[in-house]
Short mmCIF file of C-alpha atoms in Angstrom, two decimals:
data_model
loop_
_atom_site.label_atom_id
_atom_site.label_comp_id
_atom_site.label_asym_id
_atom_site.label_seq_id
_atom_site.Cartn_x
_atom_site.Cartn_y
_atom_site.Cartn_z
CA UNK W 1 -14.06 24.81 71.04
CA UNK W 2 -14.20 24.18 67.51
CA UNK W 3 -13.77 20.81 66.01
CA UNK W 4 -11.57 21.20 63.60
CA UNK W 5 -12.26 19.22 60.13
CA UNK W 6 -10.09 16.83 58.99
CA UNK W 7 -9.62 17.25 55.71
CA UNK W 8 -9.95 13.63 53.72
CA UNK W 9 -7.49 13.35 51.55
CA UNK W 10 -8.59 12.05 48.00
CA UNK W 11 -6.77 9.31 46.87
CA UNK W 12 -6.46 9.40 43.37
CA UNK W 13 -7.13 5.90 41.44
CA UNK W 14 -4.13 4.54 39.99
CA UNK W 15 -5.59 3.76 36.04
CA UNK W 16 -4.79 0.34 35.03
CA UNK W 17 -2.20 0.42 32.11
CA UNK W 18 -3.80 -1.91 29.42
CA UNK W 19 -1.71 -4.08 26.87
CA UNK W 20 -1.43 -1.54 23.51
CA UNK W 21 -0.11 -4.99 21.85
CA UNK W 22 -2.53 -6.84 19.26
CA UNK W 23 -1.44 -10.06 20.38
CA UNK W 24 1.50 -12.08 20.39
CA UNK W 25 2.74 -15.31 21.82
CA UNK W 26 5.79 -14.60 23.82
CA UNK W 27 7.55 -17.15 26.40
CA UNK W 28 4.15 -19.33 26.38
CA UNK W 29 2.05 -16.13 26.93
CA UNK W 30 -0.04 -13.72 24.67
CA UNK W 31 -0.10 -10.35 25.01
CA UNK W 32 -2.67 -7.78 23.91
CA UNK W 33 -5.90 -8.13 22.47
CA UNK W 34 -5.52 -11.77 22.59
CA UNK W 35 -4.51 -11.83 26.41
CA UNK W 36 -7.65 -9.89 27.32
CA UNK W 37 -9.68 -13.05 25.95
CA UNK W 38 -7.51 -15.89 26.72
CA UNK W 39 -7.40 -14.52 30.34
CA UNK W 40 -11.72 -13.59 30.51
CA UNK W 41 -11.19 -10.11 30.88
CA UNK W 42 -12.82 -9.85 27.41
CA UNK W 43 -15.80 -11.72 25.70
CA UNK W 44 -15.52 -10.27 22.14
CA UNK W 45 -13.15 -8.05 20.61
CA UNK W 46 -13.99 -5.61 17.27
CA UNK W 47 -10.90 -4.67 16.26
CA UNK W 48 -8.07 -4.90 13.16
CA UNK W 49 -6.77 -7.72 13.83
CA UNK W 50 -4.93 -10.04 11.30
CA UNK W 51 -5.91 -13.95 11.57
CA UNK W 52 -2.59 -15.70 11.99
CA UNK W 53 -2.13 -19.78 12.52
CA UNK W 54 -0.48 -18.65 15.82
CA UNK W 55 -3.87 -16.93 17.04
CA UNK W 56 -5.98 -19.40 15.63
CA UNK W 57 -4.88 -21.67 18.36
CA UNK W 58 -5.82 -19.55 21.03
CA UNK W 59 -8.98 -17.87 19.98
CA UNK W 60 -12.07 -18.19 17.36
CA UNK W 61 -12.36 -15.52 14.66
CA UNK W 62 -15.55 -14.78 12.76
CA UNK W 63 -15.88 -13.78 9.23
CA UNK W 64 -14.30 -10.24 8.43
CA UNK W 65 -16.74 -7.18 8.87
CA UNK W 66 -14.00 -5.04 6.68
CA UNK W 67 -11.00 -5.87 4.49
CA UNK W 68 -8.21 -3.54 5.37
CA UNK W 69 -4.50 -3.80 4.25
CA UNK W 70 -1.09 -2.00 4.74
CA UNK W 71 0.40 0.97 3.36
CA UNK W 72 3.84 2.01 2.51
CA UNK W 73 4.10 5.75 4.23
CA UNK W 74 6.89 7.94 2.68
CA UNK W 75 8.01 11.57 2.60
CA UNK W 76 5.84 13.28 -0.83
CA UNK W 77 8.64 14.63 -3.18
CA UNK W 78 8.57 18.26 -4.01
CA UNK W 79 10.06 19.87 -6.89
CA UNK W 80 12.61 21.59 -4.93
CA UNK W 81 14.61 18.10 -3.65
CA UNK W 82 16.34 18.17 -6.88
CA UNK W 83 17.33 21.53 -7.60
CA UNK W 84 21.42 21.56 -8.17
CA UNK W 85 20.64 18.14 -10.04
CA UNK W 86 17.48 19.21 -12.32
CA UNK W 87 20.12 20.69 -15.27
CA UNK W 88 21.68 17.13 -15.66
CA UNK W 89 18.84 14.28 -14.99
CA UNK W 90 17.64 15.05 -18.17
CA UNK W 91 20.65 13.24 -20.05
CA UNK W 92 19.89 9.79 -19.37
CA UNK W 93 22.22 6.85 -20.29
CA UNK W 94 20.35 6.59 -23.61
CA UNK W 95 21.04 10.34 -24.45
CA UNK W 96 24.79 10.72 -22.98
CA UNK W 97 25.86 7.45 -25.15
CA UNK W 98 23.93 8.94 -28.42
CA UNK W 99 26.01 12.44 -28.14
CA UNK W 100 29.00 10.55 -27.47
CA UNK W 101 28.71 8.87 -30.60
CA UNK W 102 28.09 11.72 -32.54
CA UNK W 103 30.76 13.31 -31.47
CA UNK W 104 33.03 10.15 -32.22
CA UNK W 105 31.47 9.30 -35.31
CA UNK W 106 30.54 12.51 -37.17
CA UNK W 107 34.03 13.86 -37.64
CA UNK W 108 35.34 10.82 -39.46
CA UNK W 109 32.65 11.09 -41.97
CA UNK W 110 33.17 14.52 -42.53
CA UNK W 111 36.75 13.68 -43.33
CA UNK W 112 36.12 10.75 -45.71
CA UNK W 113 33.70 12.77 -47.93
CA UNK W 114 36.40 15.92 -48.14
CA UNK W 115 38.83 13.22 -49.21
CA UNK W 116 37.42 11.07 -51.63
CA UNK W 117 34.48 12.75 -52.92
CA UNK W 118 35.70 13.85 -56.08
CA UNK W 119 33.90 17.52 -56.95
CA UNK W 120 35.12 18.40 -53.22
CA UNK W 121 37.63 20.88 -53.21
CA UNK W 122 38.58 21.51 -49.88
CA UNK W 123 40.35 18.85 -47.80
CA UNK W 124 39.39 18.66 -44.11
CA UNK W 125 41.64 16.69 -41.95
CA UNK W 126 40.23 14.71 -39.12
CA UNK W 127 41.11 17.20 -36.15
CA UNK W 128 39.89 19.68 -38.05
CA UNK W 129 36.88 17.74 -38.38
CA UNK W 130 36.52 17.08 -34.46
CA UNK W 131 36.70 21.29 -34.39
CA UNK W 132 33.63 21.37 -36.78
CA UNK W 133 31.32 18.88 -34.70
CA UNK W 134 32.30 20.72 -31.64
CA UNK W 135 31.72 23.87 -32.86
CA UNK W 136 28.59 22.79 -34.44
CA UNK W 137 26.96 21.42 -30.65
CA UNK W 138 28.35 24.53 -29.02
CA UNK W 139 26.30 26.99 -31.96
CA UNK W 140 29.42 28.11 -33.05
CA UNK W 141 29.23 27.50 -36.91
CA UNK W 142 31.96 26.74 -39.10
CA UNK W 143 34.37 28.48 -41.76
CA UNK W 144 34.45 25.56 -43.95
CA UNK W 145 32.93 25.70 -47.17
CA UNK W 146 31.39 22.47 -48.69
CA UNK W 147 31.24 22.28 -52.45
CA UNK W 148 30.19 18.77 -53.02
CA UNK W 149 26.76 17.07 -52.52
CA UNK W 150 28.01 14.37 -50.34
CA UNK W 151 30.01 16.77 -48.08
CA UNK W 152 26.88 19.10 -48.11
CA UNK W 153 24.86 16.03 -46.78
CA UNK W 154 27.26 15.09 -43.88
CA UNK W 155 27.10 18.67 -42.65
CA UNK W 156 23.63 19.23 -42.51
CA UNK W 157 23.76 15.85 -40.57
CA UNK W 158 25.88 17.07 -37.78
CA UNK W 159 23.90 20.67 -37.18
CA UNK W 160 20.61 18.51 -37.35
CA UNK W 161 21.95 16.40 -34.73
CA UNK W 162 23.00 18.85 -32.63
CA UNK W 163 19.41 20.61 -32.63
CA UNK W 164 17.86 17.37 -31.98
CA UNK W 165 20.14 17.13 -28.62
CA UNK W 166 19.26 20.78 -28.24
CA UNK W 167 15.58 20.38 -28.11
CA UNK W 168 15.58 17.22 -25.94
CA UNK W 169 17.43 18.48 -23.49
CA UNK W 170 15.46 22.15 -23.29
CA UNK W 171 12.35 20.13 -23.43
CA UNK W 172 13.14 18.05 -20.81
CA UNK W 173 14.42 21.01 -18.58
CA UNK W 174 11.57 23.19 -18.73
CA UNK W 175 9.47 19.95 -18.27
CA UNK W 176 11.01 19.19 -14.78
CA UNK W 177 11.32 22.72 -13.85
CA UNK W 178 7.76 23.59 -14.40
CA UNK W 179 5.77 20.17 -13.23
CA UNK W 180 6.78 18.18 -10.15
CA UNK W 181 7.08 14.67 -10.75
CA UNK W 182 4.58 12.40 -8.59
CA UNK W 183 6.32 9.41 -9.43
CA UNK W 184 7.13 7.73 -6.17
CA UNK W 185 10.81 6.12 -5.46
CA UNK W 186 9.37 2.79 -4.45
CA UNK W 187 6.08 0.55 -5.48
CA UNK W 188 6.19 -2.11 -3.13
CA UNK W 189 7.99 -3.46 -0.12
CA UNK W 190 10.22 -5.40 -1.58
CA UNK W 191 11.71 -2.09 -3.35
CA UNK W 192 12.09 -0.23 -0.11
CA UNK W 193 14.08 -3.40 0.93
CA UNK W 194 16.44 -3.57 -1.96
CA UNK W 195 17.04 0.49 -2.19
CA UNK W 196 19.06 0.43 0.91
CA UNK W 197 17.69 4.08 1.60
CA UNK W 198 15.08 3.29 3.56
CA UNK W 199 14.98 2.16 7.30
CA UNK W 200 11.98 -0.15 7.25
CA UNK W 201 10.12 -0.26 10.72
CA UNK W 202 6.85 -1.48 11.92
CA UNK W 203 4.73 -1.54 15.02
CA UNK W 204 5.40 -3.93 17.54
CA UNK W 205 3.07 -7.17 17.76
CA UNK W 206 1.70 -7.18 14.76
CA UNK W 207 1.32 -9.95 12.29
CA UNK W 208 3.57 -8.52 9.62
CA UNK W 209 6.20 -8.59 12.81
CA UNK W 210 5.72 -12.53 12.84
CA UNK W 211 6.02 -13.32 8.81
CA UNK W 212 9.02 -11.24 8.77
CA UNK W 213 10.23 -13.50 11.96
CA UNK W 214 9.41 -16.76 10.17
CA UNK W 215 10.34 -15.85 6.26
CA UNK W 216 12.83 -17.66 4.91
CA UNK W 217 13.46 -16.53 2.16
CA UNK W 218 15.90 -13.27 1.25
CA UNK W 219 16.01 -10.11 1.72
CA UNK W 220 13.17 -10.88 4.33
CA UNK W 221 14.91 -12.98 6.46
#
């Protein structure tokens, strides 16, 4: 009789799960890398481990081998992200205010000159002066024939103001459509917190988490 060979089942060795954290004191016990040193599992650790007052009470730090820092990582802005607002974002608050002031103030000057200029033959009522100004902004021209020098100067100022408005808008529009803006919406951590648009997150058990937990000043507290 042939002896049946018993197949030996190979037992899979369970891999020991290491502590993925850097090292924080939780309920009187250390975690992560600091725990490995405190318990004797490791003698020396070379890692980008920040020096904190809490960690310094448990382990000794040598002089830094390399300077590292934290970075803010956000989505890169693309040209098509603001396609539908491109046609209105050229006008800032100052530009809108200047255009509105031009529409409101130019017609009264035109009416004043037409009525009080000795050499002016045609009198322009205020409502007609507003139509002339709006028509100039719409590039529709005007059927008003100013004969006095002062009246023609006011008329020329209205059309020059219209020209400057169109130049500002078209130049800003062409620039925004051809060149993507590389400016970032935030420059530092304070901008991220104040914006209210971004959800701030960071890895657990790192030194910056401890700084947030111990912060006493807004908006980080």
